[in-house]
Amino acid sequence: MREVAFIKQNKEKWLSFEKAIVNNDFDNPDELASQYIHVINDLAYAQTYYPKSKVIAYLNQLSANAYQKIYKTKSTDTNRIIEFWKTEVPLICYQYRKFIYIAFIIFSVFTFIGAISAANDGEFVRSVLGDNYVNMSLENIEAGDPVAVYKSGSNWGSFIGITINNLRVGIIAFVLGVFLGIGTLYIMFKNCIMLGSFQYFFYDKGVFWESVRGIWIHGAMEIFAIVIECAAGLILGASILFPATHSRYTSFKLGAKTGIKILISTFPFTFAAGFLEGFITRYSNIMPHWLSVAIILITLSIISYYYLIYPFKIQKQITKTPNLSLSHI
């Protein structure tokens, strides 16, 4: 069958199913599961005969949305919280992976701009971080402990204060996405410029490695989580700009719902980063080098796996089980 004929034959069925998912318009869970299986079969057919077609991406998204809806219709004995992080969020991250990639590209560009600006303007770091902070850092470097700032305050006080601040930054980055994503980009720009100039400052003073050991023990999860939260903000903005087949209001509701789920998924990582900053980072200058490197690599690997690799495994699991019934999901 030619691709045009395949699409024409199934278009109404797909659009009807998509509308039913959005409006939760199903008589019973078995009907949802039955139509889900039909979409999976169509996806398998398209992957076989039209491997380069855009219809594959559409059916992938449709099947992922249906799979999430099926999870909501399961019996109440399922642990909803576990399923949220185990399946629902990874499927969303797979579906919106391009926004995550874009967020990381923007993060890299903005951070590079911060570092280059600091390298070409000796006063740039002071204009970004403030004279007091820079002077304090210079004193710490002279004293042989470049990241001594992380030792200020008590363990619990630092943990709570830092975590609340990071949660606030993430929530603001997402909410400002309502301004067509521009607000989210502003938050990214502001924080990335600070990060880039901050790291170059330590490089310029000859204590780059010491700063890496200190900052990235907690920063691997903290910064990664903020990038994911910014991706959620971009999704919110894109839902307003590009409603596709939905009304703009419906698209906005879907974008907000999706973004909130991604935002919530970052909270455990934000809490973990706060704990590391409050209880572990303060000892970075006295712990063995291998231990600080191990903490950085392990924390970065965990959050990278969850948002960049695990979603592909879940999606692959779904698309390879076309005979899946509601009772098996």
mmCIF file of C-alpha atoms in Angstrom:
data_model
loop_
_atom_site.group_PDB
_atom_site.id
_atom_site.type_symbol
_atom_site.label_atom_id
_atom_site.label_comp_id
_atom_site.label_asym_id
_atom_site.label_seq_id
_atom_site.Cartn_x
_atom_site.Cartn_y
_atom_site.Cartn_z
ATOM 1 C CA MET A 1 0.000 0.000 0.000
ATOM 2 C CA ARG A 2 1.271 3.464 -0.881
ATOM 3 C CA GLU A 3 1.942 5.746 2.073
ATOM 4 C CA VAL A 4 -0.659 8.299 0.946
ATOM 5 C CA ALA A 5 -3.309 5.587 0.791
ATOM 6 C CA PHE A 6 -2.239 4.252 4.215
ATOM 7 C CA ILE A 7 -2.613 7.686 5.794
ATOM 8 C CA LYS A 8 -5.910 8.396 4.042
ATOM 9 C CA GLN A 9 -7.295 5.058 5.155
ATOM 10 C CA ASN A 10 -6.414 5.556 8.826
ATOM 11 C CA LYS A 11 -6.407 9.333 9.280
ATOM 12 C CA GLU A 12 -9.937 9.642 10.645
ATOM 13 C CA LYS A 13 -9.360 6.770 13.063
ATOM 14 C CA TRP A 14 -6.164 8.345 14.408
ATOM 15 C CA LEU A 15 -7.680 11.814 14.786
ATOM 16 C CA SER A 16 -10.734 10.362 16.500
ATOM 17 C CA PHE A 17 -8.514 8.410 18.898
ATOM 18 C CA GLU A 18 -6.376 11.482 19.589
ATOM 19 C CA LYS A 19 -9.484 13.561 20.349
ATOM 20 C CA ALA A 20 -10.853 10.841 22.638
ATOM 21 C CA ILE A 21 -7.554 10.754 24.576
ATOM 22 C CA VAL A 22 -7.520 14.528 25.045
ATOM 23 C CA ASN A 23 -11.150 14.604 26.211
ATOM 24 C CA ASN A 24 -10.973 11.319 28.131
ATOM 25 C CA ASP A 25 -13.918 10.166 26.054
ATOM 26 C CA PHE A 26 -13.902 6.379 26.493
ATOM 27 C CA ASP A 27 -16.799 4.187 27.588
ATOM 28 C CA ASN A 28 -14.502 1.698 29.310
ATOM 29 C CA PRO A 29 -10.805 0.816 29.708
ATOM 30 C CA ASP A 30 -11.098 -2.115 27.279
ATOM 31 C CA GLU A 31 -12.096 0.246 24.480
ATOM 32 C CA LEU A 32 -9.019 2.359 25.174
ATOM 33 C CA ALA A 33 -6.764 -0.694 25.218
ATOM 34 C CA SER A 34 -8.293 -2.015 21.989
ATOM 35 C CA GLN A 35 -7.736 1.220 20.097
ATOM 36 C CA TYR A 36 -4.238 1.448 21.562
ATOM 37 C CA ILE A 37 -3.403 -1.931 20.053
ATOM 38 C CA HIS A 38 -4.680 -0.752 16.651
ATOM 39 C CA VAL A 39 -2.387 2.290 16.814
ATOM 40 C CA ILE A 40 0.581 0.119 17.802
ATOM 41 C CA ASN A 41 -0.101 -2.160 14.843
ATOM 42 C CA ASP A 42 -0.300 0.849 12.513
ATOM 43 C CA LEU A 43 2.984 2.123 13.967
ATOM 44 C CA ALA A 44 4.673 -1.236 13.362
ATOM 45 C CA TYR A 45 3.360 -1.253 9.785
ATOM 46 C CA ALA A 46 4.601 2.284 9.132
ATOM 47 C CA GLN A 47 8.035 1.488 10.580
ATOM 48 C CA THR A 48 8.297 -1.488 8.235
ATOM 49 C CA TYR A 49 7.084 0.047 4.987
ATOM 50 C CA TYR A 50 7.640 3.793 5.440
ATOM 51 C CA PRO A 51 10.758 4.005 7.660
ATOM 52 C CA LYS A 52 11.461 7.658 6.803
ATOM 53 C CA SER A 53 7.899 8.899 7.067
ATOM 54 C CA LYS A 54 6.812 11.639 9.463
ATOM 55 C CA VAL A 55 3.750 9.557 10.273
ATOM 56 C CA ILE A 56 5.994 7.372 12.471
ATOM 57 C CA ALA A 57 6.708 10.293 14.800
ATOM 58 C CA TYR A 58 2.994 11.089 14.955
ATOM 59 C CA LEU A 59 2.011 7.509 15.779
ATOM 60 C CA ASN A 60 4.820 7.287 18.337
ATOM 61 C CA GLN A 61 3.416 10.317 20.110
ATOM 62 C CA LEU A 62 -0.151 9.029 19.862
ATOM 63 C CA SER A 63 0.793 5.621 21.283
ATOM 64 C CA ALA A 64 2.749 7.241 24.130
ATOM 65 C CA ASN A 65 -0.253 9.421 25.045
ATOM 66 C CA ALA A 66 -2.535 6.389 24.939
ATOM 67 C CA TYR A 67 -0.158 4.381 27.101
ATOM 68 C CA GLN A 68 -0.144 7.119 29.730
ATOM 69 C CA LYS A 69 -3.951 7.250 29.642
ATOM 70 C CA ILE A 70 -4.136 3.480 30.121
ATOM 71 C CA TYR A 71 -2.011 3.791 33.231
ATOM 72 C CA LYS A 72 -4.576 6.173 34.658
ATOM 73 C CA THR A 73 -7.369 3.646 34.130
ATOM 74 C CA LYS A 74 -5.615 0.837 35.959
ATOM 75 C CA SER A 75 -6.964 -0.507 39.238
ATOM 76 C CA THR A 76 -6.196 1.409 42.391
ATOM 77 C CA ASP A 77 -3.820 -1.207 43.769
ATOM 78 C CA THR A 78 -1.092 0.167 41.513
ATOM 79 C CA ASN A 79 1.400 2.424 43.191
ATOM 80 C CA ARG A 80 0.715 5.609 41.272
ATOM 81 C CA ILE A 81 3.786 7.419 42.552
ATOM 82 C CA ILE A 82 6.159 4.671 41.414
ATOM 83 C CA GLU A 83 4.486 4.446 38.009
ATOM 84 C CA PHE A 84 4.755 8.205 37.592
ATOM 85 C CA TRP A 85 8.554 8.159 37.743
ATOM 86 C CA LYS A 86 8.980 4.668 36.320
ATOM 87 C CA THR A 87 6.885 5.008 33.184
ATOM 88 C CA GLU A 88 4.847 8.178 32.752
ATOM 89 C CA VAL A 89 7.665 10.738 32.967
ATOM 90 C CA PRO A 90 10.106 8.727 30.788
ATOM 91 C CA LEU A 91 7.415 8.453 28.099
ATOM 92 C CA ILE A 92 6.853 12.198 28.250
ATOM 93 C CA CYS A 93 10.609 12.812 28.040
ATOM 94 C CA TYR A 94 10.807 10.569 24.989
ATOM 95 C CA GLN A 95 7.888 12.330 23.348
ATOM 96 C CA TYR A 96 9.356 15.786 24.026
ATOM 97 C CA ARG A 97 13.035 14.826 23.771
ATOM 98 C CA LYS A 98 13.719 17.520 21.174
ATOM 99 C CA PHE A 99 12.890 20.196 23.748
ATOM 100 C CA ILE A 100 15.360 18.620 26.187
ATOM 101 C CA TYR A 101 18.053 18.580 23.502
ATOM 102 C CA ILE A 102 17.301 22.195 22.586
ATOM 103 C CA ALA A 103 17.477 23.212 26.253
ATOM 104 C CA PHE A 104 20.931 21.649 26.578
ATOM 105 C CA ILE A 105 22.152 23.323 23.394
ATOM 106 C CA ILE A 106 20.932 26.710 24.642
ATOM 107 C CA PHE A 107 22.474 26.028 28.052
ATOM 108 C CA SER A 108 25.850 25.271 26.442
ATOM 109 C CA VAL A 109 25.743 28.361 24.214
ATOM 110 C CA PHE A 110 24.767 30.718 27.054
ATOM 111 C CA THR A 111 27.388 29.256 29.409
ATOM 112 C CA PHE A 112 30.041 29.617 26.708
ATOM 113 C CA ILE A 113 29.008 33.252 26.228
ATOM 114 C CA GLY A 114 29.468 33.809 29.964
ATOM 115 C CA ALA A 115 32.939 32.274 29.939
ATOM 116 C CA ILE A 116 34.037 34.180 26.813
ATOM 117 C CA SER A 117 32.695 37.454 28.224
ATOM 118 C CA ALA A 118 34.644 36.932 31.441
ATOM 119 C CA ALA A 119 37.786 36.124 29.470
ATOM 120 C CA ASN A 120 37.551 39.319 27.426
ATOM 121 C CA ASP A 121 36.441 41.727 30.124
ATOM 122 C CA GLY A 122 38.182 41.737 33.481
ATOM 123 C CA GLU A 123 35.247 43.501 35.155
ATOM 124 C CA PHE A 124 32.555 41.253 33.711
ATOM 125 C CA VAL A 125 32.634 38.760 36.599
ATOM 126 C CA ARG A 126 32.166 41.562 39.121
ATOM 127 C CA SER A 127 29.240 42.964 37.158
ATOM 128 C CA VAL A 128 27.561 39.557 37.175
ATOM 129 C CA LEU A 129 28.418 38.180 40.610
ATOM 130 C CA GLY A 130 28.934 41.410 42.527
ATOM 131 C CA ASP A 131 32.019 42.867 44.208
ATOM 132 C CA ASN A 132 31.342 41.280 47.599
ATOM 133 C CA TYR A 133 31.127 37.765 46.218
ATOM 134 C CA VAL A 134 34.210 38.173 44.028
ATOM 135 C CA ASN A 135 36.239 39.681 46.890
ATOM 136 C CA MET A 136 35.173 36.874 49.207
ATOM 137 C CA SER A 137 36.176 34.278 46.598
ATOM 138 C CA LEU A 138 39.573 35.955 46.167
ATOM 139 C CA GLU A 139 40.119 35.780 49.928
ATOM 140 C CA ASN A 140 39.160 32.101 49.945
ATOM 141 C CA ILE A 141 41.587 31.390 47.098
ATOM 142 C CA GLU A 142 44.367 33.164 48.998
ATOM 143 C CA ALA A 143 43.542 31.050 52.030
ATOM 144 C CA GLY A 144 43.866 27.877 49.944
ATOM 145 C CA ASP A 145 40.158 26.956 49.928
ATOM 146 C CA PRO A 146 38.538 28.386 46.750
ATOM 147 C CA VAL A 147 35.061 26.995 47.475
ATOM 148 C CA ALA A 148 34.974 27.790 51.184
ATOM 149 C CA VAL A 149 31.684 29.621 50.550
ATOM 150 C CA TYR A 150 29.964 26.235 50.702
ATOM 151 C CA LYS A 151 31.125 25.805 54.303
ATOM 152 C CA SER A 152 29.150 28.769 55.573
ATOM 153 C CA GLY A 153 26.125 27.986 57.705
ATOM 154 C CA SER A 154 25.059 24.706 59.269
ATOM 155 C CA ASN A 155 24.547 21.471 57.335
ATOM 156 C CA TRP A 156 20.780 21.443 57.733
ATOM 157 C CA GLY A 157 20.434 25.189 57.289
ATOM 158 C CA SER A 158 22.403 25.084 54.035
ATOM 159 C CA PHE A 159 20.498 22.040 52.793
ATOM 160 C CA ILE A 160 17.079 23.570 53.407
ATOM 161 C CA GLY A 161 17.962 27.057 52.159
ATOM 162 C CA ILE A 162 19.707 25.826 49.015
ATOM 163 C CA THR A 163 16.969 23.334 48.169
ATOM 164 C CA ILE A 164 14.203 25.928 48.542
ATOM 165 C CA ASN A 165 16.132 28.353 46.339
ATOM 166 C CA ASN A 166 16.740 25.745 43.637
ATOM 167 C CA LEU A 167 13.082 24.696 43.688
ATOM 168 C CA ARG A 168 12.108 28.350 43.327
ATOM 169 C CA VAL A 169 14.425 28.833 40.340
ATOM 170 C CA GLY A 170 13.057 25.724 38.619
ATOM 171 C CA ILE A 171 9.425 26.676 39.195
ATOM 172 C CA ILE A 172 10.011 30.229 37.951
ATOM 173 C CA ALA A 173 11.836 28.929 34.868
ATOM 174 C CA PHE A 174 8.816 26.774 34.048
ATOM 175 C CA VAL A 175 6.086 29.296 34.850
ATOM 176 C CA LEU A 176 7.753 32.039 32.790
ATOM 177 C CA GLY A 177 7.443 29.733 29.805
ATOM 178 C CA VAL A 178 3.882 31.076 29.545
ATOM 179 C CA PHE A 179 5.415 34.157 27.890
ATOM 180 C CA LEU A 180 5.967 32.149 24.713
ATOM 181 C CA GLY A 181 9.122 30.614 26.198
ATOM 182 C CA ILE A 182 10.911 33.977 26.342
ATOM 183 C CA GLY A 183 10.763 34.107 30.139
ATOM 184 C CA THR A 184 12.338 30.664 30.364
ATOM 185 C CA LEU A 185 15.110 31.726 28.006
ATOM 186 C CA TYR A 186 15.762 34.757 30.216
ATOM 187 C CA ILE A 187 16.168 32.556 33.306
ATOM 188 C CA MET A 188 18.502 30.264 31.359
ATOM 189 C CA PHE A 189 20.545 33.197 30.086
ATOM 190 C CA LYS A 190 20.873 34.752 33.531
ATOM 191 C CA ASN A 191 21.967 31.552 35.260
ATOM 192 C CA CYS A 192 24.220 30.310 32.454
ATOM 193 C CA ILE A 193 26.051 33.629 32.208
ATOM 194 C CA MET A 194 26.708 33.409 35.948
ATOM 195 C CA LEU A 195 27.900 29.804 35.676
ATOM 196 C CA GLY A 196 30.191 30.445 32.710
ATOM 197 C CA SER A 197 31.777 33.554 34.183
ATOM 198 C CA PHE A 198 32.067 31.913 37.620
ATOM 199 C CA GLN A 199 33.931 28.915 36.244
ATOM 200 C CA TYR A 200 36.217 31.084 34.104
ATOM 201 C CA PHE A 201 37.014 33.196 37.157
ATOM 202 C CA PHE A 202 38.437 30.141 38.927
ATOM 203 C CA TYR A 203 40.251 29.071 35.766
ATOM 204 C CA ASP A 204 41.834 32.501 35.482
ATOM 205 C CA LYS A 205 43.003 32.302 39.101
ATOM 206 C CA GLY A 206 44.603 28.878 38.569
ATOM 207 C CA VAL A 207 42.200 26.918 40.791
ATOM 208 C CA PHE A 208 39.902 25.487 38.145
ATOM 209 C CA TRP A 209 40.249 21.867 39.283
ATOM 210 C CA GLU A 210 39.601 22.780 42.900
ATOM 211 C CA SER A 211 36.447 24.626 41.871
ATOM 212 C CA VAL A 212 35.250 21.704 39.744
ATOM 213 C CA ARG A 213 35.674 19.302 42.646
ATOM 214 C CA GLY A 214 33.624 21.569 44.857
ATOM 215 C CA ILE A 215 30.962 23.006 42.588
ATOM 216 C CA TRP A 216 30.062 19.917 40.577
ATOM 217 C CA ILE A 217 29.670 17.510 43.494
ATOM 218 C CA HIS A 218 26.217 19.021 43.859
ATOM 219 C CA GLY A 219 26.154 20.917 40.564
ATOM 220 C CA ALA A 220 25.904 17.836 38.336
ATOM 221 C CA MET A 221 22.347 17.166 39.515
ATOM 222 C CA GLU A 222 21.462 20.761 40.330
ATOM 223 C CA ILE A 223 22.363 22.236 36.941
ATOM 224 C CA PHE A 224 21.041 19.251 34.986
ATOM 225 C CA ALA A 225 17.698 19.522 36.805
ATOM 226 C CA ILE A 226 17.445 23.231 36.010
ATOM 227 C CA VAL A 227 18.026 22.512 32.315
ATOM 228 C CA ILE A 228 15.211 19.937 32.385
ATOM 229 C CA GLU A 229 12.953 22.453 34.142
ATOM 230 C CA CYS A 230 13.767 24.982 31.427
ATOM 231 C CA ALA A 231 12.845 22.372 28.819
ATOM 232 C CA ALA A 232 9.461 22.104 30.560
ATOM 233 C CA GLY A 233 9.111 25.892 30.254
ATOM 234 C CA LEU A 234 9.921 25.717 26.542
ATOM 235 C CA ILE A 235 7.254 23.021 26.111
ATOM 236 C CA LEU A 236 4.748 25.342 27.783
ATOM 237 C CA GLY A 237 5.722 28.190 25.469
ATOM 238 C CA ALA A 238 5.606 25.992 22.368
ATOM 239 C CA SER A 239 2.118 24.750 23.291
ATOM 240 C CA ILE A 240 0.886 28.335 22.901
ATOM 241 C CA LEU A 241 2.865 29.123 19.763
ATOM 242 C CA PHE A 242 2.253 25.840 17.942
ATOM 243 C CA PRO A 243 -1.146 24.327 18.838
ATOM 244 C CA ALA A 244 -1.042 21.900 15.882
ATOM 245 C CA THR A 245 -4.425 20.130 15.487
ATOM 246 C CA HIS A 246 -5.754 21.432 18.833
ATOM 247 C CA SER A 247 -7.296 24.740 19.737
ATOM 248 C CA ARG A 248 -4.760 27.073 21.319
ATOM 249 C CA TYR A 249 -6.452 26.734 24.705
ATOM 250 C CA THR A 250 -6.478 22.924 24.562
ATOM 251 C CA SER A 251 -2.874 22.907 23.431
ATOM 252 C CA PHE A 252 -1.953 25.219 26.325
ATOM 253 C CA LYS A 253 -3.668 22.916 28.829
ATOM 254 C CA LEU A 254 -1.804 19.919 27.446
ATOM 255 C CA GLY A 255 1.497 21.810 27.474
ATOM 256 C CA ALA A 256 0.969 22.995 31.048
ATOM 257 C CA LYS A 257 0.031 19.506 32.224
ATOM 258 C CA THR A 258 3.035 17.959 30.500
ATOM 259 C CA GLY A 259 5.405 20.649 31.750
ATOM 260 C CA ILE A 260 4.208 20.318 35.344
ATOM 261 C CA LYS A 261 4.856 16.574 35.266
ATOM 262 C CA ILE A 262 8.398 17.125 34.006
ATOM 263 C CA LEU A 263 8.916 19.852 36.597
ATOM 264 C CA ILE A 264 7.754 17.597 39.445
ATOM 265 C CA SER A 265 10.004 14.798 38.213
ATOM 266 C CA THR A 266 13.070 16.979 38.863
ATOM 267 C CA PHE A 267 12.254 17.608 42.525
ATOM 268 C CA PRO A 268 13.956 14.456 43.905
ATOM 269 C CA PHE A 269 17.136 15.386 42.035
ATOM 270 C CA THR A 270 16.919 18.941 43.355
ATOM 271 C CA PHE A 271 16.570 17.622 46.913
ATOM 272 C CA ALA A 272 19.541 15.289 46.345
ATOM 273 C CA ALA A 273 21.637 18.184 45.024
ATOM 274 C CA GLY A 274 20.682 20.279 48.046
ATOM 275 C CA PHE A 275 21.691 17.469 50.379
ATOM 276 C CA LEU A 276 25.052 17.087 48.655
ATOM 277 C CA GLU A 277 25.682 20.831 48.791
ATOM 278 C CA GLY A 278 24.714 21.078 52.442
ATOM 279 C CA PHE A 279 26.476 17.980 53.750
ATOM 280 C CA ILE A 280 29.158 16.838 51.263
ATOM 281 C CA THR A 281 30.486 19.755 49.180
ATOM 282 C CA ARG A 282 31.903 21.491 52.255
ATOM 283 C CA TYR A 283 34.424 18.651 52.567
ATOM 284 C CA SER A 284 35.520 18.660 48.918
ATOM 285 C CA ASN A 285 38.936 20.171 49.646
ATOM 286 C CA ILE A 286 39.867 17.457 52.156
ATOM 287 C CA MET A 287 38.303 14.367 50.575
ATOM 288 C CA PRO A 288 40.379 12.162 48.237
ATOM 289 C CA HIS A 289 40.296 13.248 44.601
ATOM 290 C CA TRP A 290 38.918 9.896 43.476
ATOM 291 C CA LEU A 291 35.969 10.253 45.841
ATOM 292 C CA SER A 292 34.947 13.705 44.620
ATOM 293 C CA VAL A 293 35.293 12.560 41.001
ATOM 294 C CA ALA A 294 33.267 9.427 41.761
ATOM 295 C CA ILE A 295 30.445 11.460 43.326
ATOM 296 C CA ILE A 296 30.341 13.799 40.328
ATOM 297 C CA LEU A 297 30.315 10.974 37.783
ATOM 298 C CA ILE A 298 27.759 8.878 39.673
ATOM 299 C CA THR A 299 25.302 11.742 40.192
ATOM 300 C CA LEU A 300 25.699 12.921 36.597
ATOM 301 C CA SER A 301 25.238 9.370 35.304
ATOM 302 C CA ILE A 302 22.059 8.802 37.324
ATOM 303 C CA ILE A 303 20.247 11.924 36.157
ATOM 304 C CA SER A 304 21.577 11.608 32.583
ATOM 305 C CA TYR A 305 20.382 8.017 32.368
ATOM 306 C CA TYR A 306 16.931 8.890 33.661
ATOM 307 C CA TYR A 307 16.260 11.751 31.250
ATOM 308 C CA LEU A 308 18.338 10.820 28.192
ATOM 309 C CA ILE A 309 18.565 7.016 27.992
ATOM 310 C CA TYR A 310 15.820 5.403 30.067
ATOM 311 C CA PRO A 311 12.987 7.050 28.035
ATOM 312 C CA PHE A 312 14.203 5.221 24.917
ATOM 313 C CA LYS A 313 14.129 1.903 26.769
ATOM 314 C CA ILE A 314 10.539 2.465 27.914
ATOM 315 C CA GLN A 315 9.392 3.563 24.459
ATOM 316 C CA LYS A 316 11.093 0.566 22.866
ATOM 317 C CA GLN A 317 9.387 -1.709 25.365
ATOM 318 C CA ILE A 318 6.003 -0.306 24.371
ATOM 319 C CA THR A 319 6.475 -0.431 20.597
ATOM 320 C CA LYS A 320 7.718 -4.025 20.750
ATOM 321 C CA THR A 321 4.609 -5.297 22.537
ATOM 322 C CA PRO A 322 1.792 -4.865 19.961
ATOM 323 C CA ASN A 323 -0.350 -7.559 21.583
ATOM 324 C CA LEU A 324 -0.289 -5.842 24.944
ATOM 325 C CA SER A 325 -3.644 -5.873 26.685
ATOM 326 C CA LEU A 326 -4.848 -3.665 29.489
ATOM 327 C CA SER A 327 -4.274 -6.403 32.045
ATOM 328 C CA HIS A 328 -0.623 -6.723 31.053
ATOM 329 C CA ILE A 329 0.234 -3.047 31.184
#
